[in-house]
Amino acid sequence: NWKRNIMKKLILLLLFIPLVSFGQDELKLFIKGKNNFEKENYNKASTYLNNALELNPSYVDAHFYTGLLNTKLKLYDKAILNYNKVLELDLYNELAYLNRGRINYILKNREAAQSDFKNAIEIDSKFIEAYDNLVLVSQSLKDYKTGLLAITKLIEFNPDFRNFFRRGLIKYRMGDKVGACKDAKKSKKLNPNFSLVNQLIKNSCN
């Protein structure tokens, strides 16, 4: 019995060793791909990332960086597919939603972009970049209600003069001149040299 138990342990160990090696190989390839991407060696980065994915087609980080790479190369359709795969494997990856949303915005898929930014915020309610992009896309869709909610939340995290100006502009477009005037004056108070706000003050405060 003791001999049989030793043999079982040896067999399990032999089975385990290739799996460990497998994981190490894909990790090494991914790190090389990531490092080359950061050094802007995009051809090498692509090769290493593709090799990592050949070893493990479910390697989330490799799909994510391939998305970054294709975005950098302006291969937007391919990048969308990369982020689709990331989200297929990791549904709660807020960065994938953000990046896919940005690409959808570039491709003028504004409704899809808005949905992506909302999903990113649902996952991380303090995701400043997602709020910022949601404001942008909502204004382009003339969905000022969503834009107003997003910019108000953004001001909670970052109450700078630009964001008060942006909220004032949204309020003005919604017909709320009183609210627009208050935000415009707040923006001007925070940065007296911000000349862009002067027209909003003129239009909403008089």
XYZ file of C-alpha atoms in Angstrom, residues 135-203:
69
model
C -20.266 63.411 -19.777
C -18.602 63.780 -23.166
C -20.636 61.150 -24.996
C -23.922 62.173 -23.357
C -23.480 65.742 -24.573
C -22.789 64.508 -28.098
C -26.058 62.533 -27.886
C -27.815 65.604 -26.423
C -28.723 63.402 -23.475
C -28.234 66.266 -21.074
C -29.983 64.575 -18.152
C -27.431 61.747 -18.105
C -24.622 64.235 -18.702
C -25.790 66.388 -15.772
C -25.888 63.420 -13.388
C -22.418 62.343 -14.506
C -20.788 65.779 -14.245
C -22.369 66.362 -10.823
C -20.851 63.104 -9.614
C -17.537 64.047 -11.193
C -17.541 67.360 -9.326
C -17.811 65.401 -6.057
C -14.488 63.761 -6.887
C -12.844 66.650 -8.722
C -14.375 70.095 -8.029
C -12.171 72.061 -10.398
C -13.081 75.063 -12.540
C -13.365 73.047 -15.767
C -15.997 70.732 -14.366
C -18.113 73.595 -13.005
C -17.906 75.200 -16.446
C -18.958 71.935 -18.103
C -21.912 71.537 -15.757
C -22.902 75.156 -16.284
C -22.855 74.603 -20.031
C -25.100 71.539 -19.718
C -27.527 73.424 -17.498
C -27.604 76.292 -20.008
C -28.435 73.858 -22.810
C -31.212 72.425 -20.635
C -32.670 75.893 -20.197
C -31.578 76.331 -16.580
C -29.941 79.751 -16.807
C -29.945 80.302 -13.043
C -28.054 77.064 -12.423
C -25.765 77.761 -15.359
C -24.938 81.207 -13.994
C -24.061 79.819 -10.544
C -21.734 77.197 -11.985
C -20.154 79.670 -14.398
C -19.414 82.099 -11.576
C -18.019 79.257 -9.452
C -15.729 78.296 -12.334
C -14.584 81.909 -12.709
C -13.942 82.216 -8.977
C -11.779 79.079 -8.979
C -9.783 80.332 -11.959
C -10.130 84.036 -12.797
C -7.920 83.539 -15.868
C -10.289 81.024 -17.452
C -11.610 83.219 -20.246
C -13.749 80.544 -21.904
C -16.331 80.866 -19.148
C -16.925 84.578 -19.825
C -19.375 83.960 -22.652
C -21.376 81.549 -20.500
C -21.590 84.158 -17.756
C -22.745 86.740 -20.293
C -25.400 84.449 -21.740
